[in-house]
Each structure stands twice: as C-alpha cells, then as structure tokens.
PDB file of C-alpha atoms in Angstrom:
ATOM      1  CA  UNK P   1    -148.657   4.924-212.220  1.00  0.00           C
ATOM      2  CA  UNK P   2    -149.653   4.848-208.693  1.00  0.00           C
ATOM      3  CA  UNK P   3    -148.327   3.304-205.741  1.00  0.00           C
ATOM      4  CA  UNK P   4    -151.359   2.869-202.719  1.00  0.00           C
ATOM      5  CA  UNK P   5    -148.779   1.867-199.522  1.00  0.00           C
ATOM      6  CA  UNK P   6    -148.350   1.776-195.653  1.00  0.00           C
ATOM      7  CA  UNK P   7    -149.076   0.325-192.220  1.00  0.00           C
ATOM      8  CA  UNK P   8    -152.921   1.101-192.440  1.00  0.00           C
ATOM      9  CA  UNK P   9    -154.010  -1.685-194.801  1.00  0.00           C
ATOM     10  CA  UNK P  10    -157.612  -0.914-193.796  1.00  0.00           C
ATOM     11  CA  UNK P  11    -157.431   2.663-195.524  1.00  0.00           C
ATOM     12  CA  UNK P  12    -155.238   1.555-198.224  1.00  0.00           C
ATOM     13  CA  UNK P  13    -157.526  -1.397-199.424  1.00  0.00           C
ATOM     14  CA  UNK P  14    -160.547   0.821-199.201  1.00  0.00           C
ATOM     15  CA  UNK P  15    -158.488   3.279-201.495  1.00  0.00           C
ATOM     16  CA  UNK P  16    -156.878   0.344-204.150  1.00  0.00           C
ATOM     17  CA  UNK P  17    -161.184  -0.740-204.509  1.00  0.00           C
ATOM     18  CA  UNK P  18    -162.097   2.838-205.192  1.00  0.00           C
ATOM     19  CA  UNK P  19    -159.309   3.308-207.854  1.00  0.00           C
ATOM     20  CA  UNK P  20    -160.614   0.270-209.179  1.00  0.00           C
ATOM     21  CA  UNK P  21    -164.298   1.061-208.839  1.00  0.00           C
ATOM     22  CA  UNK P  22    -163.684   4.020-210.404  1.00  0.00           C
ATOM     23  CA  UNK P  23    -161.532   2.744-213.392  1.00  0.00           C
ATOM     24  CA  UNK P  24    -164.259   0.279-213.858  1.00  0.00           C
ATOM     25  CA  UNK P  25    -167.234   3.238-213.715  1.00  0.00           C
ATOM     26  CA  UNK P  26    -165.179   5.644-215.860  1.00  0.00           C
ATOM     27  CA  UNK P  27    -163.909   3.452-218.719  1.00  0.00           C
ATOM     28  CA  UNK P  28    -164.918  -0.343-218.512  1.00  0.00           C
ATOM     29  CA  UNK P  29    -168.708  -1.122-216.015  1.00  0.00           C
ATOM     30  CA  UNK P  30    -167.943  -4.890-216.340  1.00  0.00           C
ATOM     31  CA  UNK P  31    -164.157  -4.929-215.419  1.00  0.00           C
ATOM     32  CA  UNK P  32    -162.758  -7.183-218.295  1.00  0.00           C
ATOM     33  CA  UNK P  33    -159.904  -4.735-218.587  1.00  0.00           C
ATOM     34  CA  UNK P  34    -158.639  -5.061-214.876  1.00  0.00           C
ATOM     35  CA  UNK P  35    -155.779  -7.336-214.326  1.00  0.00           C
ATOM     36  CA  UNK P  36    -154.434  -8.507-210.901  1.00  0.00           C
ATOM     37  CA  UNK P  37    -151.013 -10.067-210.219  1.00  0.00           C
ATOM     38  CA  UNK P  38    -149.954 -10.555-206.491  1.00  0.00           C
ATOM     39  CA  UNK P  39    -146.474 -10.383-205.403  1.00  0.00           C
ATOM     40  CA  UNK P  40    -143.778 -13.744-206.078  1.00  0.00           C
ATOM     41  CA  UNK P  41    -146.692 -15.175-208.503  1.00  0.00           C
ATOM     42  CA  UNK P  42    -146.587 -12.868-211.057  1.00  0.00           C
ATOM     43  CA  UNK P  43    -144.580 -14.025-214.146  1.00  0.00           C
ATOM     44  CA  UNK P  44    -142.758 -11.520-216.684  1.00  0.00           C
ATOM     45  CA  UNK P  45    -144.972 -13.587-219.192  1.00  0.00           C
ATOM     46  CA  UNK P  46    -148.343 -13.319-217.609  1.00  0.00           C
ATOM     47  CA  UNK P  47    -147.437  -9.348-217.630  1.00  0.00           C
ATOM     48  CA  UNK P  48    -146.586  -9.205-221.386  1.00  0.00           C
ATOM     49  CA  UNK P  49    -149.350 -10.437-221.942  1.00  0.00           C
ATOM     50  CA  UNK P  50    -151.600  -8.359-219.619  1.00  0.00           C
ATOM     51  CA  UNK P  51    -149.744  -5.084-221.651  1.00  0.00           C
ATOM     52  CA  UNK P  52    -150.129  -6.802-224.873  1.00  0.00           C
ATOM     53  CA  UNK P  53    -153.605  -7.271-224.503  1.00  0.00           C
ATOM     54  CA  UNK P  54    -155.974  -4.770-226.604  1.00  0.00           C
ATOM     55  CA  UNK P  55    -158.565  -3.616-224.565  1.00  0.00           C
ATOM     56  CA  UNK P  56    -161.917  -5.006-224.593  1.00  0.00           C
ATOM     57  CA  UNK P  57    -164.427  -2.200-225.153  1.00  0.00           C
ATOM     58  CA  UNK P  58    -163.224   0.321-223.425  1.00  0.00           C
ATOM     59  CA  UNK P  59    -160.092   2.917-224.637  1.00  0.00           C
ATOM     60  CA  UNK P  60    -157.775   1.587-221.159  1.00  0.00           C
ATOM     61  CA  UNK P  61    -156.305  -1.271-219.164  1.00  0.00           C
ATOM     62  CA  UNK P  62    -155.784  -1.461-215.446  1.00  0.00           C
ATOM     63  CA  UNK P  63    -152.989  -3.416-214.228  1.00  0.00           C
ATOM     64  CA  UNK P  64    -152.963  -3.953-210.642  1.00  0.00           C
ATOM     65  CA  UNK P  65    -150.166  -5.407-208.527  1.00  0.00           C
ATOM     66  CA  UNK P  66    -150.705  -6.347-205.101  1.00  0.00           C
ATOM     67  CA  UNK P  67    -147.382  -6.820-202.237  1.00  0.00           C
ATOM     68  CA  UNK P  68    -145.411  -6.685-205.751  1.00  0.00           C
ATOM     69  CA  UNK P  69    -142.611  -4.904-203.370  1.00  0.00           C
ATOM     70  CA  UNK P  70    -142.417  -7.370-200.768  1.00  0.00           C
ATOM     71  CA  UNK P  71    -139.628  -9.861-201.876  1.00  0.00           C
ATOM     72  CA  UNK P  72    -136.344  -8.996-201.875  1.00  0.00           C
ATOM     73  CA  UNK P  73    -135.746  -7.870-206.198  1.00  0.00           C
ATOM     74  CA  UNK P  74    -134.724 -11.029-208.150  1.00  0.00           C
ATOM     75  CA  UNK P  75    -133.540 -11.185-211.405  1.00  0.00           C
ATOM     76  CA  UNK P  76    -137.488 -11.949-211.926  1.00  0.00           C
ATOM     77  CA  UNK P  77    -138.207  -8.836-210.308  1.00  0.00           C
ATOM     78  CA  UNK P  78    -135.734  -6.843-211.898  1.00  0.00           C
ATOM     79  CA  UNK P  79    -137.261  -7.972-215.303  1.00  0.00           C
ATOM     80  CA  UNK P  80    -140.268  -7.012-214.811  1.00  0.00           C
ATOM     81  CA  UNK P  81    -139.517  -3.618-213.711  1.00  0.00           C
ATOM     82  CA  UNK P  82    -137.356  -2.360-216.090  1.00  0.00           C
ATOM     83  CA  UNK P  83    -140.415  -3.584-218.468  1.00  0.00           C
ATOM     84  CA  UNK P  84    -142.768  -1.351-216.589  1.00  0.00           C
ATOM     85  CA  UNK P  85    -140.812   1.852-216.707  1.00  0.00           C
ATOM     86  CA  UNK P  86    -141.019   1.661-220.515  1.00  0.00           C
ATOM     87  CA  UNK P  87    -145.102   0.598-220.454  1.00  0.00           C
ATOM     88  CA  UNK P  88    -146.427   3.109-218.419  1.00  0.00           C
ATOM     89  CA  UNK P  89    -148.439   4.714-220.823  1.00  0.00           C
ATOM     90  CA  UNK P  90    -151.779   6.826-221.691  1.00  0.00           C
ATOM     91  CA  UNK P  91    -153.889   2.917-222.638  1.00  0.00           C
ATOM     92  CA  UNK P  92    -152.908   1.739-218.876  1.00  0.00           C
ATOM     93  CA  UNK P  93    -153.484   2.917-215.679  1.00  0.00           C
ATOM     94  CA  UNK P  94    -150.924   0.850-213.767  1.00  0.00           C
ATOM     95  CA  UNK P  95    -151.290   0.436-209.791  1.00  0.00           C
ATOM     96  CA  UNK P  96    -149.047  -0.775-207.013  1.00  0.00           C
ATOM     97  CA  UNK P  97    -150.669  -1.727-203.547  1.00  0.00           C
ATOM     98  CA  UNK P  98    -147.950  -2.774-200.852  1.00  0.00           C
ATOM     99  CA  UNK P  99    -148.994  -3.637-197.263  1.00  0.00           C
ATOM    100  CA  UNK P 100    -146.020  -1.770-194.741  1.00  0.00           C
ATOM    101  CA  UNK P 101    -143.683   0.243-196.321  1.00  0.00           C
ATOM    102  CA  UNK P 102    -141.488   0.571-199.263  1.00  0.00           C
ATOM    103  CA  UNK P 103    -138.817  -0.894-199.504  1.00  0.00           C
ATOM    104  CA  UNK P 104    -136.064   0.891-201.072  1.00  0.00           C
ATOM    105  CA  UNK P 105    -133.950  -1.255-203.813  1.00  0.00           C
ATOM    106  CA  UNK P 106    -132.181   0.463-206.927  1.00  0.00           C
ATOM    107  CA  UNK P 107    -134.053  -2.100-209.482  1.00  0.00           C
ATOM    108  CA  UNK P 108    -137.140  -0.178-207.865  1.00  0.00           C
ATOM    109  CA  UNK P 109    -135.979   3.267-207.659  1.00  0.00           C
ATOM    110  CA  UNK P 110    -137.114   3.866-211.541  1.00  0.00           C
ATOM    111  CA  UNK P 111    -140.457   3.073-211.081  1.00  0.00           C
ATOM    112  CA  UNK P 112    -141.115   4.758-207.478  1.00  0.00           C
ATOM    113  CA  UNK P 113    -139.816   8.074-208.727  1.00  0.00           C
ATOM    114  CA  UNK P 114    -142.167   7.720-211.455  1.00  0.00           C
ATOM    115  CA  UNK P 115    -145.174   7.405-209.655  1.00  0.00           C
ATOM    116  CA  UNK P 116    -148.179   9.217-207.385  1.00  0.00           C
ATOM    117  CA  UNK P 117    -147.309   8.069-203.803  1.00  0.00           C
ATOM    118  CA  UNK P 118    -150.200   7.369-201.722  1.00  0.00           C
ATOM    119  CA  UNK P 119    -149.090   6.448-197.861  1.00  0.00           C
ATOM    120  CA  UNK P 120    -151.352   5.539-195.380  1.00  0.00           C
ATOM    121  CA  UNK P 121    -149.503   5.263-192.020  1.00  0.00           C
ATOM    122  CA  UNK P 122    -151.955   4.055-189.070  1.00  0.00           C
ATOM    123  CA  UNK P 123    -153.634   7.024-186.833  1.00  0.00           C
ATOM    124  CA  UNK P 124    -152.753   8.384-183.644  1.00  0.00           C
ATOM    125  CA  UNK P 125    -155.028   8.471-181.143  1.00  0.00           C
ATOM    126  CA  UNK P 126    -157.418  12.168-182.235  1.00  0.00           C
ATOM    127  CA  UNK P 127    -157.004  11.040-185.388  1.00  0.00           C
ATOM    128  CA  UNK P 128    -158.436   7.359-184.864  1.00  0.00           C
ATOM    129  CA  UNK P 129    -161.181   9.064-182.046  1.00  0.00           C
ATOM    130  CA  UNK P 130    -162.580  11.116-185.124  1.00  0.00           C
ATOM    131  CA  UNK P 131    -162.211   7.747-187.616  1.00  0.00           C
ATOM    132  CA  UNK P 132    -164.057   6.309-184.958  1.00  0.00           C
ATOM    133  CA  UNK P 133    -166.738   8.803-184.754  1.00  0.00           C
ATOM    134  CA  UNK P 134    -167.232   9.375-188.391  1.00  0.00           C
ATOM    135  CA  UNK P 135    -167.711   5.415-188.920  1.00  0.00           C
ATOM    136  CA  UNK P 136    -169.864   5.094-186.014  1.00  0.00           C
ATOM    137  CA  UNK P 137    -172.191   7.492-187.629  1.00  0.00           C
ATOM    138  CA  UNK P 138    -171.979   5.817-190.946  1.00  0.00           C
ATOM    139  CA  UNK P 139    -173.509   3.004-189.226  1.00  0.00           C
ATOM    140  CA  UNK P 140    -176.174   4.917-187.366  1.00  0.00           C
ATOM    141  CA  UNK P 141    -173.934   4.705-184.197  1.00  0.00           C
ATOM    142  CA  UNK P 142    -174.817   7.108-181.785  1.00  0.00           C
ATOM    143  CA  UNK P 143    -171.087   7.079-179.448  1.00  0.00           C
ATOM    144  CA  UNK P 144    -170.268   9.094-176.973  1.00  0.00           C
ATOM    145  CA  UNK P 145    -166.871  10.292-176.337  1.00  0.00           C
ATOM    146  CA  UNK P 146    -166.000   7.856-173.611  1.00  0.00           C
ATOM    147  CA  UNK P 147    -167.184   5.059-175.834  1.00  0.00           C
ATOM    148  CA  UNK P 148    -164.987   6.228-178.352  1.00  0.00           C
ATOM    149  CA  UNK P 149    -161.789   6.410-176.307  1.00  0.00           C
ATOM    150  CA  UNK P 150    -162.593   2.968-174.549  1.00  0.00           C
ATOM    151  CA  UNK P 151    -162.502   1.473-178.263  1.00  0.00           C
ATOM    152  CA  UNK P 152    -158.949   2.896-178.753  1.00  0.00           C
ATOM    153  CA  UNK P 153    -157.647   1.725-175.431  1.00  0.00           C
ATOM    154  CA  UNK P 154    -159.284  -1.390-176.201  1.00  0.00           C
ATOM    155  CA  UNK P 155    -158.674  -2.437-179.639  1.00  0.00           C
ATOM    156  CA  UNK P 156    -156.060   0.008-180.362  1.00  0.00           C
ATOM    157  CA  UNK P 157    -155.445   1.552-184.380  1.00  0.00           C
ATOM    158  CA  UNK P 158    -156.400  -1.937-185.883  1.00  0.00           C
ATOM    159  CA  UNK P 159    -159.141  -0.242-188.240  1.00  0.00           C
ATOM    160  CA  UNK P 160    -160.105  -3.845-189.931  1.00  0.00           C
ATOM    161  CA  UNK P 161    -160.856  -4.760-185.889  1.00  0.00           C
ATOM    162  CA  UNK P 162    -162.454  -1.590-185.004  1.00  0.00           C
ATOM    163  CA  UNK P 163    -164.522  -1.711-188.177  1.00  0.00           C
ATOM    164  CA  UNK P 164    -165.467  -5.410-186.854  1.00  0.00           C
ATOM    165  CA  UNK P 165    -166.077  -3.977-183.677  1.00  0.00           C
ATOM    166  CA  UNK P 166    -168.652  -1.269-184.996  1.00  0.00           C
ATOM    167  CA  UNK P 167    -170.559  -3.594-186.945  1.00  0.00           C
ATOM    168  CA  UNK P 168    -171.026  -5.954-183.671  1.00  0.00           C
ATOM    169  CA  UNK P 169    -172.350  -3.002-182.036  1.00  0.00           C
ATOM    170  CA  UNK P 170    -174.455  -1.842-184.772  1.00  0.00           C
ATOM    171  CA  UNK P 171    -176.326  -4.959-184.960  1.00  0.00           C
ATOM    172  CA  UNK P 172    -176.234  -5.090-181.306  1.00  0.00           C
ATOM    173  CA  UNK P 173    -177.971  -1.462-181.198  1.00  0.00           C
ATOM    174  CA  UNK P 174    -180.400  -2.676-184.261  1.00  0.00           C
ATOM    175  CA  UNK P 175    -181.500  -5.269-181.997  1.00  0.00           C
ATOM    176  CA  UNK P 176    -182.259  -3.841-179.061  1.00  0.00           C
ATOM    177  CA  UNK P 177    -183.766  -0.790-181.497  1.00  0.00           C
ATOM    178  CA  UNK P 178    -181.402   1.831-179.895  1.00  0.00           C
ATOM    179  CA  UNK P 179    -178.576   3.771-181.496  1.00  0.00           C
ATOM    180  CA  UNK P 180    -176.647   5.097-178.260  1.00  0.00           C
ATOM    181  CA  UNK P 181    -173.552   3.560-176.822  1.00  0.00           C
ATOM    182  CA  UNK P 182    -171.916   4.920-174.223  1.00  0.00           C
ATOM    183  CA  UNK P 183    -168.752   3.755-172.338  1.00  0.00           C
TER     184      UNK P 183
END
C-alpha cells in the first residue's frame, strides 16, 4: 500500500502516473487491471467488487484512490477502510493519492501506519531554481540564472504554472529558432 500526498500536486501526479505506468509495463501493457475511485464517489460496493475481481491476464490488480482522505470519515468511510486493512495483499498493489496533507482520523490511522508514505511538500526557492533549470533543459531551454529567479518571483512554487510557463517559452524560443532566455 502506498500513499502519494502533499502540497505539490504537480510532483505528486507525475509520481501516482509513473506508479501506474509502471504497474501497467511490469504486469498488465493494456491497463484492464487498474481501477480508479475518487474520493465521496467511491461506494463500499464498487470496491468489493474491484477486490473481488480476478485479474485479467496479468498475476495483479491496481486499485487506485484519488482525494480518498479528503472528507471528514463517515460511517461510509469507515467501512471501507477497515475493508482495506484486511485486502492489502500480494494480488493488489493498492494506492492512495491525496492533494494537501493527511488528515489524521483514528478510522484512518490503520491504514496510514500500514503504508509507504510518499510526501511531496512544494519547494523553496534553490530547490524550485534547480526544478526550474532541470525542466528548462528538458525542453531545450537554454535559462540563465536571472531568468530563472525572475520565474520564481514571478510565478512563485506553482510547478503546474511554471511548467505552463516553460512550454510558452519553449515554443516561443522554437519559433524564433533560439534556445536562450535571459531575464
């Protein structure tokens, strides 16, 4: 069981596809074994029968819940968790992924204690320069270090804007056939 969490939803999507990608490469290419509930409209039915489920060609399931953690715990809730305590098992690879933090409830407490942790907290500012960098160059972004600091000041450590932001400017440099920005 793991649990993908934190401010930085930009890092922690990226992370939930590549479990998934690599669930999907590893054990099952065209993904009929991957279930997806999201938060309040996930029933303790349509998870029975996600668990009940053989799997289809491949020797494990992947359950993934997404802002499961965000309500406060119903009797619903509470339901559901006790039932994934006792399923958590070699034929599924179960996955939480909770925008923000954990919330800490004793219905949840079982199931947190249980599993890998994976926080992603937003950067401070070195830390979101060298993100900066490091995508900029992904996209054949030549920045310099002005550049990169005027982004931060700018747009701040919103990584699904300053991703937006280095696409503009890589299509702007494509364009104009040049890979240098400078601030």
């Amino acid at each position: 069981m793991i649990i993908v969490f934190g401010t930085d939803t930009y890092r922690s999507r990226k992370r939930l596809r590549a479990l998934v990608d690599a669930f999907k490469k590893k054990f099952d290419p065209h993904g009929y074994n991957v279930s997806r509930f999201e938060g309040q409209h996930t029933s303790f039915d349509d998870i029975q029968v996600a668990f009940g489920t053989m799997s289809f060609l491949a020797s494990k399931r992947m359950i993934v819940f997404e802002d499961f953690f965000s309500a406060k715990t119903s009797e619903k809730q509470k339901q559901i968790f006790e039932y994934l305590v006792t399923r958590d098992s070699d034929e599924h690879i179960i996955v939480f992924w909770q925008a923000g933090n954990l919330p800490g409830a004793s219905g949840r407490l079982k199931i947190i204690k249980q599993a890998k942790l994976e926080e992603f907290q937003e950067f401070e500012e070195p830390e979101l320069i060298l993100w900066i960098r490091t995508e900029a160059r992904a996209r054949n972004l030549a920045l310099d270090a002005r550049a990169g600091r005027l982004l931060v000041e700018r747009v701040g450590p919103d990584l699904w804007s300053l991703s937006n932001v280095l696409d503009q400017l890589s299509a702007y440099t494509q364009a104009k056939k040049t890979s240098a920005v400078t601030g």
